[in-house]
């Protein structure tokens, strides 16, 4: 029994021979399907890469560092506040001399972090 939907299942009902259907499949449908799959894979990899990079960025935290081996005019230690990451090197002018310090993530008992001097005077 013939139904109206048979023309989608039987290529000869539409007027195409088997060779024309296979040529259409080989020349158009396969490259289109492969192109869509490759585009989907590239889009997924790009999205995952951007997502991974944005989640690994740590929040910038304001920290207070004690500059070890330094004192102010009143005898109290000198402090330096920054959002730089531990391991960064800063240059601080103390009196008439410039001195470099390396910021560490070692806490001190007063609630600050240690900034160790790199230049020994």
CSV table of N, CA, C and O in Angstrom, one decimal:
chain,number,residue,atom,x,y,z
A,1,UNK,N,0.8,-1.2,0.0
A,1,UNK,CA,0.0,0.0,0.0
A,1,UNK,C,0.9,1.2,0.0
A,1,UNK,O,1.9,1.3,0.7
A,2,UNK,N,0.6,2.2,-0.8
A,2,UNK,CA,1.3,3.4,-1.0
A,2,UNK,C,0.8,4.5,-0.1
A,2,UNK,O,-0.4,4.8,0.0
A,3,UNK,N,1.7,5.2,0.7
A,3,UNK,CA,1.3,6.3,1.5
A,3,UNK,C,2.0,7.6,1.1
A,3,UNK,O,3.0,7.5,0.4
A,4,UNK,N,1.5,8.7,1.4
A,4,UNK,CA,2.2,10.0,1.0
A,4,UNK,C,3.6,10.1,1.5
A,4,UNK,O,4.4,10.8,1.0
A,5,UNK,N,4.0,9.4,2.6
A,5,UNK,CA,5.3,9.5,3.2
A,5,UNK,C,6.3,8.6,2.5
A,5,UNK,O,7.5,8.6,2.7
A,6,UNK,N,5.8,7.7,1.6
A,6,UNK,CA,6.7,6.8,0.9
A,6,UNK,C,7.7,7.5,-0.1
A,6,UNK,O,8.7,7.0,-0.4
A,7,UNK,N,7.3,8.7,-0.5
A,7,UNK,CA,8.2,9.4,-1.4
A,7,UNK,C,9.5,9.9,-0.7
A,7,UNK,O,10.5,10.1,-1.4
A,8,UNK,N,9.4,10.0,0.6
A,8,UNK,CA,10.7,10.3,1.3
A,8,UNK,C,11.5,9.1,1.6
A,8,UNK,O,12.7,9.2,1.8
A,9,UNK,N,10.9,7.9,1.5
A,9,UNK,CA,11.7,6.7,1.8
A,9,UNK,C,12.1,6.0,0.5
A,9,UNK,O,13.2,5.3,0.5
A,10,UNK,N,11.4,6.2,-0.6
A,10,UNK,CA,11.8,5.6,-1.9
A,10,UNK,C,12.3,6.7,-2.8
A,10,UNK,O,11.5,7.5,-3.3
A,11,UNK,N,13.6,6.7,-3.1
A,11,UNK,CA,14.1,7.8,-3.9
A,11,UNK,C,13.6,7.8,-5.4
A,11,UNK,O,13.5,8.8,-6.0
A,12,UNK,N,13.2,6.6,-5.9
A,12,UNK,CA,12.7,6.6,-7.3
A,12,UNK,C,11.3,7.2,-7.4
A,12,UNK,O,11.0,7.6,-8.5
A,13,UNK,N,10.6,7.3,-6.3
A,13,UNK,CA,9.3,7.9,-6.3
A,13,UNK,C,9.4,9.4,-6.6
A,13,UNK,O,8.5,10.0,-7.1
A,14,UNK,N,10.5,10.0,-6.2
A,14,UNK,CA,10.7,11.4,-6.4
A,14,UNK,C,11.3,11.7,-7.8
A,14,UNK,O,11.3,12.8,-8.2
A,15,UNK,N,11.7,10.7,-8.4
A,15,UNK,CA,12.3,10.8,-9.7
A,15,UNK,C,13.8,10.8,-9.8
A,15,UNK,O,14.4,11.1,-10.8
A,16,UNK,N,14.4,10.3,-8.7
A,16,UNK,CA,15.9,10.2,-8.6
A,16,UNK,C,16.3,8.7,-8.7
A,16,UNK,O,15.6,7.9,-8.1
A,17,UNK,N,17.3,8.4,-9.5
A,17,UNK,CA,17.8,7.1,-9.6
A,17,UNK,C,18.7,6.8,-8.4
A,17,UNK,O,19.1,7.7,-7.6
A,18,UNK,N,19.0,5.5,-8.2
A,18,UNK,CA,19.9,5.1,-7.1
A,18,UNK,C,21.3,5.8,-7.2
A,18,UNK,O,21.9,6.2,-6.2
A,19,UNK,N,21.8,5.9,-8.4
A,19,UNK,CA,23.1,6.5,-8.6
A,19,UNK,C,23.0,8.0,-8.3
A,19,UNK,O,24.0,8.5,-7.7
A,20,UNK,N,21.9,8.7,-8.6
A,20,UNK,CA,21.8,10.1,-8.2
A,20,UNK,C,21.8,10.3,-6.7
A,20,UNK,O,22.3,11.2,-6.2
A,21,UNK,N,21.1,9.4,-6.0
A,21,UNK,CA,21.0,9.5,-4.6
A,21,UNK,C,22.3,9.3,-3.9
A,21,UNK,O,22.8,10.0,-3.0
A,22,UNK,N,23.1,8.3,-4.4
A,22,UNK,CA,24.4,8.0,-3.9
A,22,UNK,C,25.4,9.2,-4.2
A,22,UNK,O,26.2,9.5,-3.4
A,23,UNK,N,25.2,9.8,-5.4
A,23,UNK,CA,26.1,10.9,-5.7
A,23,UNK,C,25.8,12.1,-4.8
A,23,UNK,O,26.7,12.8,-4.4
A,24,UNK,N,24.5,12.3,-4.5
A,24,UNK,CA,24.1,13.4,-3.6
A,24,UNK,C,24.6,13.1,-2.2
A,24,UNK,O,25.1,14.0,-1.6
A,25,UNK,N,24.6,11.9,-1.8
A,25,UNK,CA,25.1,11.5,-0.5
A,25,UNK,C,26.6,11.7,-0.4
A,25,UNK,O,27.1,12.3,0.6
A,26,UNK,N,27.3,11.3,-1.4
A,26,UNK,CA,28.8,11.4,-1.4
A,26,UNK,C,29.3,12.8,-1.6
A,26,UNK,O,30.3,13.2,-1.0
A,27,UNK,N,28.6,13.6,-2.4
A,27,UNK,CA,29.1,14.9,-2.8
A,27,UNK,C,28.6,16.0,-1.8
A,27,UNK,O,29.3,17.1,-1.7
A,28,UNK,N,27.5,15.8,-1.2
A,28,UNK,CA,26.9,16.9,-0.4
A,28,UNK,C,26.7,16.5,1.1
A,28,UNK,O,27.2,17.2,2.0
A,29,UNK,N,26.0,15.4,1.3
A,29,UNK,CA,25.6,15.1,2.7
A,29,UNK,C,26.8,14.7,3.6
A,29,UNK,O,26.9,15.2,4.8
A,30,UNK,N,27.7,13.9,3.2
A,30,UNK,CA,28.9,13.5,4.0
A,30,UNK,C,29.7,14.7,4.3
A,30,UNK,O,30.1,15.0,5.5
A,31,UNK,N,30.2,15.6,3.3
A,31,UNK,CA,31.0,16.7,3.7
A,31,UNK,C,30.3,17.7,4.6
A,31,UNK,O,30.9,18.3,5.5
A,32,UNK,N,29.0,17.9,4.5
A,32,UNK,CA,28.2,18.7,5.3
A,32,UNK,C,28.2,18.2,6.7
A,32,UNK,O,28.4,18.9,7.7
A,33,UNK,N,27.9,16.9,6.9
A,33,UNK,CA,27.9,16.3,8.2
A,33,UNK,C,29.2,16.4,8.9
A,33,UNK,O,29.3,16.7,10.1
A,34,UNK,N,30.3,16.1,8.2
A,34,UNK,CA,31.7,16.2,8.7
A,34,UNK,C,32.0,17.6,9.1
A,34,UNK,O,32.5,17.8,10.2
A,35,UNK,N,31.6,18.6,8.3
A,35,UNK,CA,31.8,20.0,8.7
A,35,UNK,C,31.1,20.4,9.9
A,35,UNK,O,31.6,21.1,10.8
A,36,UNK,N,29.9,19.9,10.1
A,36,UNK,CA,29.1,20.3,11.3
A,36,UNK,C,29.7,19.6,12.5
A,36,UNK,O,29.8,20.3,13.6
A,37,UNK,N,30.2,18.4,12.4
A,37,UNK,CA,30.8,17.7,13.6
A,37,UNK,C,32.1,18.4,14.0
A,37,UNK,O,32.4,18.7,15.1
A,38,UNK,N,32.9,18.8,13.0
A,38,UNK,CA,34.2,19.5,13.3
A,38,UNK,C,33.9,20.8,13.9
A,38,UNK,O,34.6,21.2,14.9
A,39,UNK,N,33.0,21.5,13.4
A,39,UNK,CA,32.6,22.8,13.9
A,39,UNK,C,32.1,22.7,15.4
A,39,UNK,O,32.5,23.5,16.3
A,40,UNK,N,31.3,21.7,15.7
A,40,UNK,CA,30.9,21.5,17.0
A,40,UNK,C,32.0,21.1,18.0
A,40,UNK,O,32.1,21.6,19.1
A,41,UNK,N,33.0,20.3,17.5
A,41,UNK,CA,34.1,19.9,18.4
A,41,UNK,C,35.0,21.1,18.6
A,41,UNK,O,35.4,21.4,19.8
A,42,UNK,N,35.3,22.0,17.6
A,42,UNK,CA,36.1,23.2,17.8
A,42,UNK,C,35.4,24.1,18.8
A,42,UNK,O,36.0,24.7,19.6
A,43,UNK,N,34.1,24.3,18.6
A,43,UNK,CA,33.4,25.2,19.5
A,43,UNK,C,33.4,24.7,20.9
A,43,UNK,O,33.6,25.5,21.9
A,44,UNK,N,33.2,23.4,21.1
A,44,UNK,CA,33.2,22.9,22.5
A,44,UNK,C,34.6,23.0,23.1
A,44,UNK,O,34.7,23.4,24.3
A,45,UNK,N,35.7,22.7,22.4
A,45,UNK,CA,37.0,22.8,22.9
A,45,UNK,C,37.3,24.3,23.3
A,45,UNK,O,37.9,24.6,24.3
A,46,UNK,N,37.0,25.2,22.4
A,46,UNK,CA,37.2,26.6,22.7
A,46,UNK,C,36.4,27.1,23.9
A,46,UNK,O,37.0,27.8,24.8
A,47,UNK,N,35.2,26.6,24.1
A,47,UNK,CA,34.4,27.0,25.2
A,47,UNK,C,35.0,26.5,26.5
A,47,UNK,O,35.1,27.2,27.5
A,48,UNK,N,35.5,25.2,26.5
A,48,UNK,CA,36.1,24.6,27.7
A,48,UNK,C,37.4,25.3,28.0
A,48,UNK,O,37.7,25.5,29.2
A,49,UNK,N,38.2,25.7,27.0
A,49,UNK,CA,39.5,26.4,27.2
A,49,UNK,C,39.2,27.7,27.9
A,49,UNK,O,39.9,28.1,28.9
A,50,UNK,N,38.3,28.5,27.4
A,50,UNK,CA,38.0,29.8,28.0
A,50,UNK,C,37.4,29.6,29.4
A,50,UNK,O,37.7,30.4,30.3
A,51,UNK,N,36.6,28.6,29.6
A,51,UNK,CA,36.0,28.4,30.9
A,51,UNK,C,37.1,28.0,31.9
A,51,UNK,O,37.1,28.5,33.1
A,52,UNK,N,38.0,27.2,31.5
A,52,UNK,CA,39.1,26.8,32.4
A,52,UNK,C,40.0,27.9,32.8
A,52,UNK,O,40.4,28.1,33.9
A,53,UNK,N,40.3,28.8,31.8
A,53,UNK,CA,41.2,29.9,32.1
A,53,UNK,C,40.5,31.0,33.0
A,53,UNK,O,41.2,31.6,33.8
A,54,UNK,N,39.2,31.2,32.9
A,54,UNK,CA,38.6,32.2,33.8
A,54,UNK,C,38.4,31.7,35.2
A,54,UNK,O,38.4,32.5,36.1
A,55,UNK,N,38.3,30.4,35.4
A,55,UNK,CA,38.1,29.9,36.8
A,55,UNK,C,39.4,29.8,37.5
A,55,UNK,O,39.4,29.7,38.8
A,56,UNK,N,40.6,29.7,36.9
A,56,UNK,CA,41.8,29.6,37.6
A,56,UNK,C,42.4,30.9,38.0
A,56,UNK,O,43.4,30.9,38.8
A,57,UNK,N,41.9,32.0,37.7
A,57,UNK,CA,42.4,33.3,38.1
A,57,UNK,C,42.0,33.6,39.5
A,57,UNK,O,40.8,33.7,39.8
A,58,UNK,N,43.0,33.7,40.4
A,58,UNK,CA,42.7,33.9,41.8
A,58,UNK,C,42.2,35.4,42.0
A,58,UNK,O,42.6,36.3,41.3
A,59,UNK,N,41.4,35.6,43.1
A,59,UNK,CA,41.0,36.9,43.4
A,59,UNK,C,42.1,37.7,44.0
A,59,UNK,O,43.0,37.2,44.7
A,60,UNK,N,42.2,39.0,43.7
A,60,UNK,CA,43.2,39.8,44.2
A,60,UNK,C,42.9,40.3,45.6
A,60,UNK,O,41.8,40.8,45.8
A,61,UNK,N,43.8,40.0,46.5
A,61,UNK,CA,43.5,40.3,47.9
A,61,UNK,C,44.5,41.4,48.4
A,61,UNK,O,45.7,41.3,48.1
A,62,UNK,N,44.0,42.3,49.1
A,62,UNK,CA,44.9,43.4,49.7
A,62,UNK,C,45.5,42.8,50.9
A,62,UNK,O,44.9,42.4,51.8
A,63,UNK,N,46.9,42.8,50.9
A,63,UNK,CA,47.6,42.2,52.0
A,63,UNK,C,48.6,43.3,52.6
A,63,UNK,O,49.0,44.2,51.8
A,64,UNK,N,48.8,43.2,53.8
A,64,UNK,CA,49.7,44.2,54.5
A,64,UNK,C,51.0,43.4,54.8
A,64,UNK,O,51.0,42.4,55.5
A,65,UNK,N,52.1,43.9,54.4
A,65,UNK,CA,53.4,43.3,54.6
A,65,UNK,C,54.3,44.1,55.5
A,65,UNK,O,54.3,45.3,55.4
A,66,UNK,N,55.0,43.4,56.4
A,66,UNK,CA,56.0,44.1,57.3
A,66,UNK,C,57.3,44.0,56.6
A,66,UNK,O,57.8,42.9,56.2
A,67,UNK,N,58.0,45.1,56.4
A,67,UNK,CA,59.3,45.2,55.8
A,67,UNK,C,60.3,44.8,56.8
A,67,UNK,O,60.6,45.6,57.7
A,68,UNK,N,60.8,43.6,56.8
A,68,UNK,CA,61.7,43.1,57.8
A,68,UNK,C,63.0,43.9,57.8
A,68,UNK,O,63.6,44.2,56.8
A,69,UNK,N,63.5,44.1,59.0
A,69,UNK,CA,64.8,44.8,59.1
A,69,UNK,C,64.7,46.3,59.0
A,69,UNK,O,65.7,47.0,58.8
A,70,UNK,N,63.5,46.9,59.0
A,70,UNK,CA,63.3,48.3,58.8
A,70,UNK,C,62.5,48.9,60.0
A,70,UNK,O,61.6,48.2,60.5
A,71,UNK,N,62.8,50.1,60.3
A,71,UNK,CA,62.0,50.8,61.4
A,71,UNK,C,61.8,52.2,61.0
A,71,UNK,O,62.6,52.8,60.2
A,72,UNK,N,60.7,52.7,61.4
A,72,UNK,CA,60.3,54.1,61.1
A,72,UNK,C,61.1,55.0,62.1
A,72,UNK,O,61.9,54.6,62.9
A,73,UNK,N,60.8,56.3,62.1
A,73,UNK,CA,61.4,57.3,62.9
A,73,UNK,C,61.1,57.1,64.4
A,73,UNK,O,61.9,57.3,65.3
A,74,UNK,N,59.9,56.5,64.6
A,74,UNK,CA,59.5,56.3,66.0
A,74,UNK,C,59.8,54.9,66.5
A,74,UNK,O,59.5,54.5,67.6
A,75,UNK,N,60.5,54.1,65.7
A,75,UNK,CA,60.9,52.8,66.1
A,75,UNK,C,60.0,51.7,65.7
A,75,UNK,O,60.2,50.5,66.0
A,76,UNK,N,58.8,52.0,65.1
A,76,UNK,CA,57.9,51.0,64.7
A,76,UNK,C,58.2,50.4,63.4
A,76,UNK,O,58.9,51.1,62.6
A,77,UNK,N,57.9,49.2,63.1
A,77,UNK,CA,58.2,48.6,61.8
A,77,UNK,C,57.5,49.3,60.6
A,77,UNK,O,56.4,49.8,60.8
A,78,UNK,N,58.1,49.2,59.5
A,78,UNK,CA,57.5,49.8,58.3
A,78,UNK,C,56.6,48.8,57.6
A,78,UNK,O,56.9,47.6,57.6
A,79,UNK,N,55.4,49.2,57.1
A,79,UNK,CA,54.5,48.3,56.4
A,79,UNK,C,54.3,48.8,55.0
A,79,UNK,O,54.5,49.9,54.6
A,80,UNK,N,53.9,47.8,54.2
A,80,UNK,CA,53.6,48.0,52.8
A,80,UNK,C,52.3,47.2,52.4
A,80,UNK,O,52.3,46.0,52.6
A,81,UNK,N,51.3,48.0,51.9
A,81,UNK,CA,50.1,47.3,51.5
A,81,UNK,C,50.0,47.2,50.0
A,81,UNK,O,50.2,48.2,49.3
A,82,UNK,N,49.6,46.0,49.5
A,82,UNK,CA,49.6,45.8,48.0
A,82,UNK,C,48.7,44.6,47.7
A,82,UNK,O,48.4,43.8,48.6
A,83,UNK,N,48.3,44.5,46.4
A,83,UNK,CA,47.6,43.3,46.0
A,83,UNK,C,48.5,42.4,45.1
A,83,UNK,O,48.0,41.5,44.5
A,84,UNK,N,49.8,42.7,45.1
A,84,UNK,CA,50.7,41.9,44.4
A,84,UNK,C,50.8,40.5,45.0
A,84,UNK,O,50.6,40.3,46.2
A,85,UNK,N,51.1,39.5,44.1
A,85,UNK,CA,51.2,38.1,44.6
A,85,UNK,C,52.5,37.9,45.4
A,85,UNK,O,53.5,38.6,45.1
A,86,UNK,N,52.5,36.9,46.3
A,86,UNK,CA,53.7,36.5,47.0
A,86,UNK,C,54.7,36.1,45.9
A,86,UNK,O,54.4,35.5,44.9
A,87,UNK,N,56.0,36.5,46.2
A,87,UNK,CA,57.1,36.2,45.2
A,87,UNK,C,57.4,37.4,44.4
A,87,UNK,O,58.5,37.4,43.8
A,88,UNK,N,56.6,38.4,44.4
A,88,UNK,CA,56.9,39.7,43.7
A,88,UNK,C,58.0,40.4,44.5
A,88,UNK,O,58.1,40.3,45.7
A,89,UNK,N,58.7,41.2,43.7
A,89,UNK,CA,59.8,42.1,44.3
A,89,UNK,C,59.4,43.5,44.2
A,89,UNK,O,58.9,44.0,43.1
A,90,UNK,N,59.5,44.2,45.3
A,90,UNK,CA,59.1,45.6,45.3
A,90,UNK,C,60.4,46.4,45.7
A,90,UNK,O,61.3,45.9,46.3
A,91,UNK,N,60.4,47.7,45.3
A,91,UNK,CA,61.5,48.6,45.6
A,91,UNK,C,60.9,49.7,46.5
A,91,UNK,O,60.0,50.3,46.1
A,92,UNK,N,61.5,49.9,47.7
A,92,UNK,CA,61.0,50.9,48.6
A,92,UNK,C,62.1,51.8,49.0
A,92,UNK,O,63.3,51.4,49.3
A,93,UNK,N,61.9,53.1,48.9
A,93,UNK,CA,62.9,54.1,49.3
A,93,UNK,C,62.8,54.3,50.8
A,93,UNK,O,61.8,54.7,51.3
A,94,UNK,N,63.9,54.0,51.5
A,94,UNK,CA,64.0,54.2,52.9
A,94,UNK,C,65.1,55.2,53.2
A,94,UNK,O,66.3,54.9,52.9
A,95,UNK,N,64.7,56.3,53.6
A,95,UNK,CA,65.7,57.4,53.8
A,95,UNK,C,66.2,57.9,52.5
A,95,UNK,O,65.4,58.2,51.6
A,96,UNK,N,67.5,57.8,52.2
A,96,UNK,CA,68.0,58.2,50.9
A,96,UNK,C,68.4,57.0,50.1
A,96,UNK,O,68.9,57.2,49.0
A,97,UNK,N,68.1,55.8,50.6
A,97,UNK,CA,68.5,54.6,49.9
A,97,UNK,C,67.3,53.8,49.4
A,97,UNK,O,66.2,53.9,50.0
A,98,UNK,N,67.5,53.2,48.2
A,98,UNK,CA,66.4,52.3,47.7
A,98,UNK,C,66.8,50.9,48.1
A,98,UNK,O,67.9,50.4,48.1
A,99,UNK,N,65.7,50.2,48.6
A,99,UNK,CA,65.9,48.8,49.0
A,99,UNK,C,64.9,47.9,48.4
A,99,UNK,O,63.7,48.3,48.4
A,100,UNK,N,65.3,46.7,48.0
A,100,UNK,CA,64.3,45.8,47.4
A,100,UNK,C,63.9,44.7,48.4
A,100,UNK,O,64.7,44.3,49.2
A,101,UNK,N,62.6,44.4,48.3
A,101,UNK,CA,62.0,43.4,49.2
A,101,UNK,C,61.3,42.3,48.4
A,101,UNK,O,60.6,42.7,47.4
A,102,UNK,N,61.3,41.1,48.8
A,102,UNK,CA,60.5,40.0,48.2
A,102,UNK,C,59.3,39.7,49.1
A,102,UNK,O,59.5,39.5,50.3
A,103,UNK,N,58.1,39.8,48.5
A,103,UNK,CA,56.9,39.6,49.3
A,103,UNK,C,56.7,38.0,49.5
A,103,UNK,O,56.9,37.3,48.5
A,104,UNK,N,56.4,37.6,50.7
A,104,UNK,CA,56.2,36.2,50.9
A,104,UNK,C,54.8,36.0,51.4
A,104,UNK,O,54.1,36.9,51.7
A,105,UNK,N,54.4,34.7,51.5
A,105,UNK,CA,53.1,34.3,52.1
A,105,UNK,C,53.3,33.8,53.5
A,105,UNK,O,52.4,33.1,54.0
A,106,UNK,N,54.4,34.1,54.2
A,106,UNK,CA,54.6,33.7,55.5
A,106,UNK,C,53.9,34.7,56.5
A,106,UNK,O,54.3,35.9,56.5
A,107,UNK,N,52.9,34.3,57.3
A,107,UNK,CA,52.3,35.2,58.2
A,107,UNK,C,53.2,35.5,59.4
A,107,UNK,O,53.9,34.6,59.9
A,108,UNK,N,53.0,36.7,59.9
A,108,UNK,CA,53.7,37.1,61.1
A,108,UNK,C,52.7,37.2,62.2
A,108,UNK,O,51.5,37.3,61.9
A,109,UNK,N,53.1,37.1,63.5
A,109,UNK,CA,52.1,37.1,64.6
A,109,UNK,C,51.2,38.3,64.7
A,109,UNK,O,50.2,38.3,65.3
A,110,UNK,N,51.6,39.5,64.1
A,110,UNK,CA,50.8,40.7,64.2
A,110,UNK,C,49.7,40.8,63.1
A,110,UNK,O,49.1,41.8,63.0
A,111,UNK,N,49.6,39.7,62.3
A,111,UNK,CA,48.5,39.7,61.3
A,111,UNK,C,49.0,40.2,59.9
A,111,UNK,O,48.2,40.2,59.0
A,112,UNK,N,50.3,40.5,59.8
A,112,UNK,CA,50.8,40.9,58.5
A,112,UNK,C,51.6,39.8,57.9
A,112,UNK,O,51.8,38.7,58.5
A,113,UNK,N,52.1,40.0,56.7
A,113,UNK,CA,52.9,39.0,56.0
A,113,UNK,C,54.4,39.6,56.0
A,113,UNK,O,54.6,40.8,56.0
A,114,UNK,N,55.3,38.7,55.8
A,114,UNK,CA,56.7,39.1,55.8
A,114,UNK,C,57.2,39.5,54.4
A,114,UNK,O,56.8,38.9,53.4
A,115,UNK,N,57.9,40.6,54.4
A,115,UNK,CA,58.6,41.1,53.1
A,115,UNK,C,60.1,41.0,53.4
A,115,UNK,O,60.6,41.9,54.2
A,116,UNK,N,60.8,40.1,52.8
A,116,UNK,CA,62.2,39.9,53.2
A,116,UNK,C,63.1,40.8,52.3
A,116,UNK,O,62.8,40.9,51.1
A,117,UNK,N,64.1,41.4,52.9
A,117,UNK,CA,65.0,42.3,52.2
A,117,UNK,C,65.9,41.4,51.2
A,117,UNK,O,66.4,40.4,51.6
A,118,UNK,N,66.0,41.9,50.0
A,118,UNK,CA,67.0,41.3,49.1
A,118,UNK,C,68.3,42.0,49.0
A,118,UNK,O,69.3,41.3,48.8
A,119,UNK,N,68.3,43.3,49.3
A,119,UNK,CA,69.6,44.0,49.3
A,119,UNK,C,70.0,44.1,50.8
A,119,UNK,O,69.3,44.7,51.6
A,120,UNK,N,71.2,43.6,51.1
A,120,UNK,CA,71.7,43.7,52.5
A,120,UNK,C,72.6,44.9,52.5
A,120,UNK,O,73.6,44.9,51.8
A,121,UNK,N,72.3,45.9,53.4
A,121,UNK,CA,73.2,47.0,53.5
A,121,UNK,C,74.2,46.9,54.5
A,121,UNK,O,74.1,46.3,55.5
